[in-house]
């Protein structure tokens, strides 16, 4: 069997098990690089060239590929992801009895240093929010800041996912909401919309959609096709250049939403639910950022004490 054939079968098996499109694309890209490496090293890509019938996977081939990836100066997270892809493929091939042993089992994991979230500085956030955006760009910015949705979640939003504000029989007012039906890990959640965000979303829906429940909120010029995640990143980068904000990415908007929401409410569980985190430990990292922000503010206030009126 050709290695490429086995990879295609592996991807199909992962798809049947419900793996997300982004995960499948990553597996496909990483394993295609591995297949090309084997083809270069062996001259052909038969599976048995890297998985002998008796001896199992050749550690030198797999390790050589990972070393070659690291030598390219790639980020640790990228090399770690590629190691995960080859491990998953090896475990699957072993279960299928395409290989006799899994040499990746004893391979040390590539550790990825934990990086702190990078929310926008207050002045950066204010500069971005002050940009005179119109139409779909204005809706995108408002949703990024007031909901913290991921770019992949934003482009899937349809009108039926937007809940209008309402008033209960006892007079209690309920704000508008946006529902993410299939977030990361397949988790669904509902996020409250700030009144200012709802105003922007409602105006856009009335002006730029056909108001059918299945209509996408962010559409291309044809009014039907949804935006791609590339379009989201492209516009966000353009905002960064216009506002002189470096490294302007959709995920930094998400970090900004989390820190600002936590700073305003101190409700860790509510922020966890809004972010769609599987564990509160993931959300706790923002507590440190908020504490640092408050410490800086307190120190600034101490450095410039309020003026005391004189007796005279």
Coordinates of C-alpha atoms in Angstrom, one line a residue:
X1 CA 0.0 0.0 0.0
X2 CA 1.2 3.5 -0.8
X3 CA 1.7 5.8 2.1
X4 CA -0.5 8.4 0.5
X5 CA -3.3 5.8 0.2
X6 CA -3.0 5.0 3.9
X7 CA -3.1 8.7 4.8
X8 CA -6.2 9.3 2.7
X9 CA -7.9 6.3 4.5
X10 CA -6.8 7.7 7.9
X11 CA -8.3 11.1 7.1
X12 CA -11.5 9.5 6.0
X13 CA -11.6 7.5 9.2
X14 CA -11.2 10.6 11.3
X15 CA -13.9 12.3 9.4
X16 CA -16.3 9.4 10.1
X17 CA -15.5 9.8 13.8
X18 CA -16.6 13.5 13.7
X19 CA -13.2 15.3 13.6
X20 CA -13.7 19.0 12.8
X21 CA -12.8 20.3 9.3
X22 CA -9.9 22.4 10.7
X23 CA -8.4 19.3 12.4
X24 CA -8.8 17.3 9.2
X25 CA -7.1 20.0 7.2
X26 CA -4.2 20.1 9.7
X27 CA -3.8 16.3 9.5
X28 CA -3.8 16.4 5.7
X29 CA -1.3 19.2 5.5
X30 CA 1.1 17.7 8.1
X31 CA 1.0 14.1 6.8
X32 CA 1.4 15.3 3.2
X33 CA 4.7 16.9 4.3
X34 CA 5.7 13.6 5.9
X35 CA 4.8 11.7 2.7
X36 CA 6.9 14.1 0.6
X37 CA 9.8 13.6 3.1
X38 CA 9.5 9.8 2.8
X39 CA 9.4 10.0 -1.0
X40 CA 12.6 12.1 -1.0
X41 CA 14.4 9.8 1.4
X42 CA 13.3 6.5 -0.1
X43 CA 12.6 7.3 -3.7
X44 CA 9.0 6.0 -3.4
X45 CA 6.3 6.1 -0.8
X46 CA 5.2 2.6 -0.2
X47 CA 3.9 2.2 3.4
X48 CA 6.4 -0.6 4.1
X49 CA 9.3 1.8 3.4
X50 CA 8.5 3.5 6.7
X51 CA 6.7 0.6 8.4
X52 CA 8.4 -2.7 7.9
X53 CA 6.3 -5.9 8.1
X54 CA 8.5 -7.3 10.9
X55 CA 10.2 -4.3 12.5
X56 CA 7.4 -1.8 12.5
X57 CA 7.9 1.9 12.0
X58 CA 11.5 3.1 11.5
X59 CA 12.2 5.5 14.3
X60 CA 15.0 7.2 12.2
X61 CA 12.5 8.1 9.5
X62 CA 10.0 9.7 11.8
X63 CA 12.6 11.4 14.0
X64 CA 14.5 12.6 10.9
X65 CA 11.3 14.2 9.6
X66 CA 10.6 16.0 12.9
X67 CA 14.2 17.2 13.1
X68 CA 13.9 18.5 9.6
X69 CA 10.8 20.4 10.6
X70 CA 12.5 21.9 13.6
X71 CA 15.5 22.9 11.6
X72 CA 13.3 25.1 9.4
X73 CA 12.8 27.4 12.4
X74 CA 9.1 26.6 12.8
X75 CA 7.3 27.5 16.0
X76 CA 7.3 24.8 18.7
X77 CA 3.5 24.7 18.5
X78 CA 3.7 23.8 14.8
X79 CA 6.3 21.1 15.2
X80 CA 4.4 19.7 18.2
X81 CA 1.2 19.6 16.1
X82 CA 3.0 17.7 13.4
X83 CA 4.3 15.2 15.9
X84 CA 0.8 14.7 17.1
X85 CA -0.4 14.1 13.5
X86 CA 2.2 11.4 12.9
X87 CA 1.5 9.8 16.3
X88 CA -2.2 9.6 15.6
X89 CA -1.5 8.2 12.1
X90 CA 0.8 5.6 13.6
X91 CA -1.7 4.5 16.3
X92 CA -4.4 4.2 13.6
X93 CA -2.1 2.2 11.3
X94 CA -1.2 -0.1 14.2
X95 CA -4.9 -0.8 14.9
X96 CA -5.4 -1.5 11.2
X97 CA -2.4 -3.9 11.3
X98 CA -0.7 -2.0 8.5
X99 CA 2.4 -1.8 10.8
X100 CA 3.6 -4.2 13.4
X101 CA 5.0 -1.7 16.0
X102 CA 4.5 2.0 16.7
X103 CA 8.0 3.5 17.1
X104 CA 6.4 6.9 18.0
X105 CA 5.1 5.5 21.2
X106 CA 8.3 6.1 23.1
X107 CA 9.2 9.3 21.4
X108 CA 9.5 12.2 23.8
X109 CA 6.8 14.9 23.4
X110 CA 7.7 18.3 22.1
X111 CA 6.8 20.7 24.8
X112 CA 5.2 23.9 23.8
X113 CA 5.9 26.9 26.1
X114 CA 2.7 28.4 27.5
X115 CA 2.1 31.8 26.1
X116 CA 0.2 34.5 27.9
X117 CA -2.9 36.0 26.1
X118 CA -2.2 39.3 24.4
X119 CA -5.3 41.5 24.7
X120 CA -5.1 45.0 23.1
X121 CA -3.8 47.8 25.3
X122 CA -6.6 50.2 26.2
X123 CA -5.3 52.8 23.8
X124 CA -5.0 50.2 21.0
X125 CA -8.6 49.0 21.7
X126 CA -9.9 52.5 21.7
X127 CA -8.1 53.3 18.4
X128 CA -9.6 50.3 16.7
X129 CA -13.1 51.0 18.0
X130 CA -12.8 54.6 16.8
X131 CA -12.2 53.6 13.2
X132 CA -15.1 54.8 11.0
X133 CA -16.2 51.3 9.7
X134 CA -19.4 50.7 7.8
X135 CA -21.5 47.7 6.7
X136 CA -20.3 44.2 7.4
X137 CA -16.9 45.4 8.8
X138 CA -18.7 47.4 11.5
X139 CA -20.8 44.3 12.4
X140 CA -17.6 42.1 12.5
X141 CA -15.8 44.6 14.8
X142 CA -18.8 44.8 17.1
X143 CA -19.1 41.0 17.4
X144 CA -15.4 40.5 17.9
X145 CA -15.3 42.9 20.8
X146 CA -18.6 42.3 22.5
X147 CA -18.9 38.5 22.1
X148 CA -15.3 37.1 21.9
X149 CA -16.4 34.6 19.2
X150 CA -13.7 32.8 17.3
X151 CA -13.3 33.6 13.6
X152 CA -14.6 30.2 12.6
X153 CA -17.7 30.7 14.7
X154 CA -18.4 34.2 13.4
X155 CA -18.5 33.1 9.7
X156 CA -21.1 30.4 10.5
X157 CA -23.5 32.8 12.2
X158 CA -27.0 32.8 10.6
X159 CA -29.9 35.1 11.5
X160 CA -31.6 32.2 13.3
X161 CA -28.7 32.3 15.8
X162 CA -29.5 35.8 16.8
X163 CA -32.0 36.3 19.6
X164 CA -33.9 39.6 19.9
X165 CA -34.1 41.4 23.2
X166 CA -37.4 40.7 25.1
X167 CA -39.3 41.5 28.2
X168 CA -40.8 38.9 30.6
X169 CA -44.2 39.1 32.1
X170 CA -42.8 40.4 35.4
X171 CA -41.1 43.3 33.5
X172 CA -37.6 41.8 33.5
X173 CA -35.8 42.7 30.4
X174 CA -33.6 40.2 28.6
X175 CA -30.9 41.4 26.3
X176 CA -30.2 40.1 22.8
X177 CA -28.1 37.0 22.4
X178 CA -26.0 35.1 19.9
X179 CA -25.9 31.3 19.9
X180 CA -22.9 29.3 18.8
X181 CA -24.3 25.9 17.8
X182 CA -21.0 24.1 17.1
X183 CA -18.1 25.7 18.8
X184 CA -14.7 24.3 19.5
X185 CA -15.0 20.7 20.7
X186 CA -18.6 20.6 19.5
X187 CA -19.7 22.7 22.4
X188 CA -22.7 25.1 22.0
X189 CA -23.2 28.3 24.0
X190 CA -25.2 31.4 24.1
X191 CA -23.6 34.8 24.6
X192 CA -25.4 38.0 25.6
X193 CA -25.1 41.0 23.2
X194 CA -24.5 44.4 24.6
X195 CA -27.2 46.9 23.5
X196 CA -24.8 48.8 21.3
X197 CA -23.8 45.5 19.6
X198 CA -27.4 44.5 19.1
X199 CA -28.2 47.9 17.4
X200 CA -25.4 47.4 14.9
X201 CA -26.4 43.7 14.2
X202 CA -30.1 44.6 13.9
X203 CA -29.4 47.5 11.5
X204 CA -27.2 45.3 9.3
X205 CA -29.7 42.4 9.3
X206 CA -32.4 44.7 8.1
X207 CA -30.4 46.4 5.4
X208 CA -28.1 43.7 4.1
X209 CA -29.8 40.3 4.4
X210 CA -33.0 38.7 3.0
X211 CA -34.1 38.2 6.7
X212 CA -34.5 34.4 6.1
X213 CA -33.6 32.5 9.3
X214 CA -31.0 30.5 7.4
X215 CA -29.3 33.6 5.9
X216 CA -25.7 34.2 6.9
X217 CA -25.0 37.3 8.9
X218 CA -21.6 38.0 7.3
X219 CA -22.0 37.6 3.5
X220 CA -20.0 38.4 0.4
X221 CA -21.2 40.8 -2.3
X222 CA -23.7 38.3 -3.6
X223 CA -25.6 38.6 -0.3
X224 CA -25.7 34.8 0.1
X225 CA -22.2 33.3 0.4
X226 CA -20.7 33.5 3.9
X227 CA -17.4 35.1 4.6
X228 CA -14.3 32.9 4.9
X229 CA -12.0 33.0 8.0
X230 CA -9.3 34.4 5.6
X231 CA -11.6 37.4 5.0
X232 CA -12.0 38.0 8.7
X233 CA -8.2 38.0 9.2
X234 CA -7.7 40.2 6.2
X235 CA -10.0 42.9 7.4
X236 CA -8.7 42.7 11.0
X237 CA -5.1 43.2 9.8
X238 CA -6.3 46.2 7.7
X239 CA -7.8 47.7 10.8
X240 CA -4.5 47.2 12.6
X241 CA -2.6 49.1 9.9
X242 CA -5.2 51.9 9.9
X243 CA -5.1 52.3 13.7
X244 CA -1.4 51.7 14.0
X245 CA -1.9 48.6 16.1
X246 CA 0.7 45.9 15.5
X247 CA -0.2 42.2 15.5
X248 CA -3.9 42.9 15.1
X249 CA -5.6 39.5 14.9
X250 CA -9.1 38.1 15.5
X251 CA -7.7 36.1 18.5
X252 CA -6.4 39.3 20.2
X253 CA -10.0 40.6 20.0
X254 CA -11.1 37.5 21.8
X255 CA -8.5 38.0 24.5
X256 CA -9.6 41.6 24.9
X257 CA -13.2 40.6 25.3
X258 CA -12.2 38.1 28.0
X259 CA -10.1 40.5 30.0
X260 CA -12.5 43.5 29.7
X261 CA -15.5 41.3 30.7
X262 CA -13.7 39.8 33.7
X263 CA -12.5 43.3 34.7
X264 CA -16.0 44.6 34.6
X265 CA -17.8 41.7 36.3
X266 CA -15.3 39.6 38.2
X267 CA -17.5 36.6 37.2
X268 CA -15.1 33.9 36.2
X269 CA -17.7 31.3 35.4
X270 CA -19.8 33.7 33.3
X271 CA -16.7 34.6 31.2
X272 CA -15.8 30.9 30.9
X273 CA -19.3 30.1 29.5
X274 CA -19.1 33.1 27.1
X275 CA -15.7 32.0 25.9
X276 CA -16.8 28.4 25.4
X277 CA -13.9 27.0 27.4
X278 CA -14.1 23.4 28.4
X279 CA -12.4 24.1 31.8
X280 CA -12.3 27.1 34.1
X281 CA -8.5 26.6 34.3
X282 CA -8.3 27.9 30.7
X283 CA -10.2 31.1 31.7
X284 CA -8.2 31.6 34.9
X285 CA -5.2 32.9 32.9
X286 CA -7.1 36.1 32.3
X287 CA -7.4 36.7 36.0
X288 CA -3.7 37.4 36.2
X289 CA -3.9 39.9 33.4
X290 CA -6.8 41.7 35.1
X291 CA -4.9 41.7 38.4
X292 CA -1.9 43.2 36.7
X293 CA -4.0 45.8 35.0
X294 CA -5.5 46.8 38.4
X295 CA -2.1 46.9 40.0
X296 CA -0.8 49.3 37.4
X297 CA -3.8 51.5 37.8
X298 CA -3.4 51.5 41.6
X299 CA 0.3 52.4 41.3
X300 CA -0.5 55.2 38.9
X301 CA -3.0 56.6 41.4
X302 CA -0.5 56.4 44.2
X303 CA 2.1 58.2 42.1
X304 CA -0.3 61.1 41.5
X305 CA -2.2 61.6 44.8
X306 CA -5.3 63.8 44.8
X307 CA -4.7 67.4 45.7
X308 CA -5.6 68.3 49.3
X309 CA -7.3 71.7 49.6
X310 CA -5.4 74.2 51.8
X311 CA -7.0 75.7 54.9
X312 CA -6.6 79.2 53.5

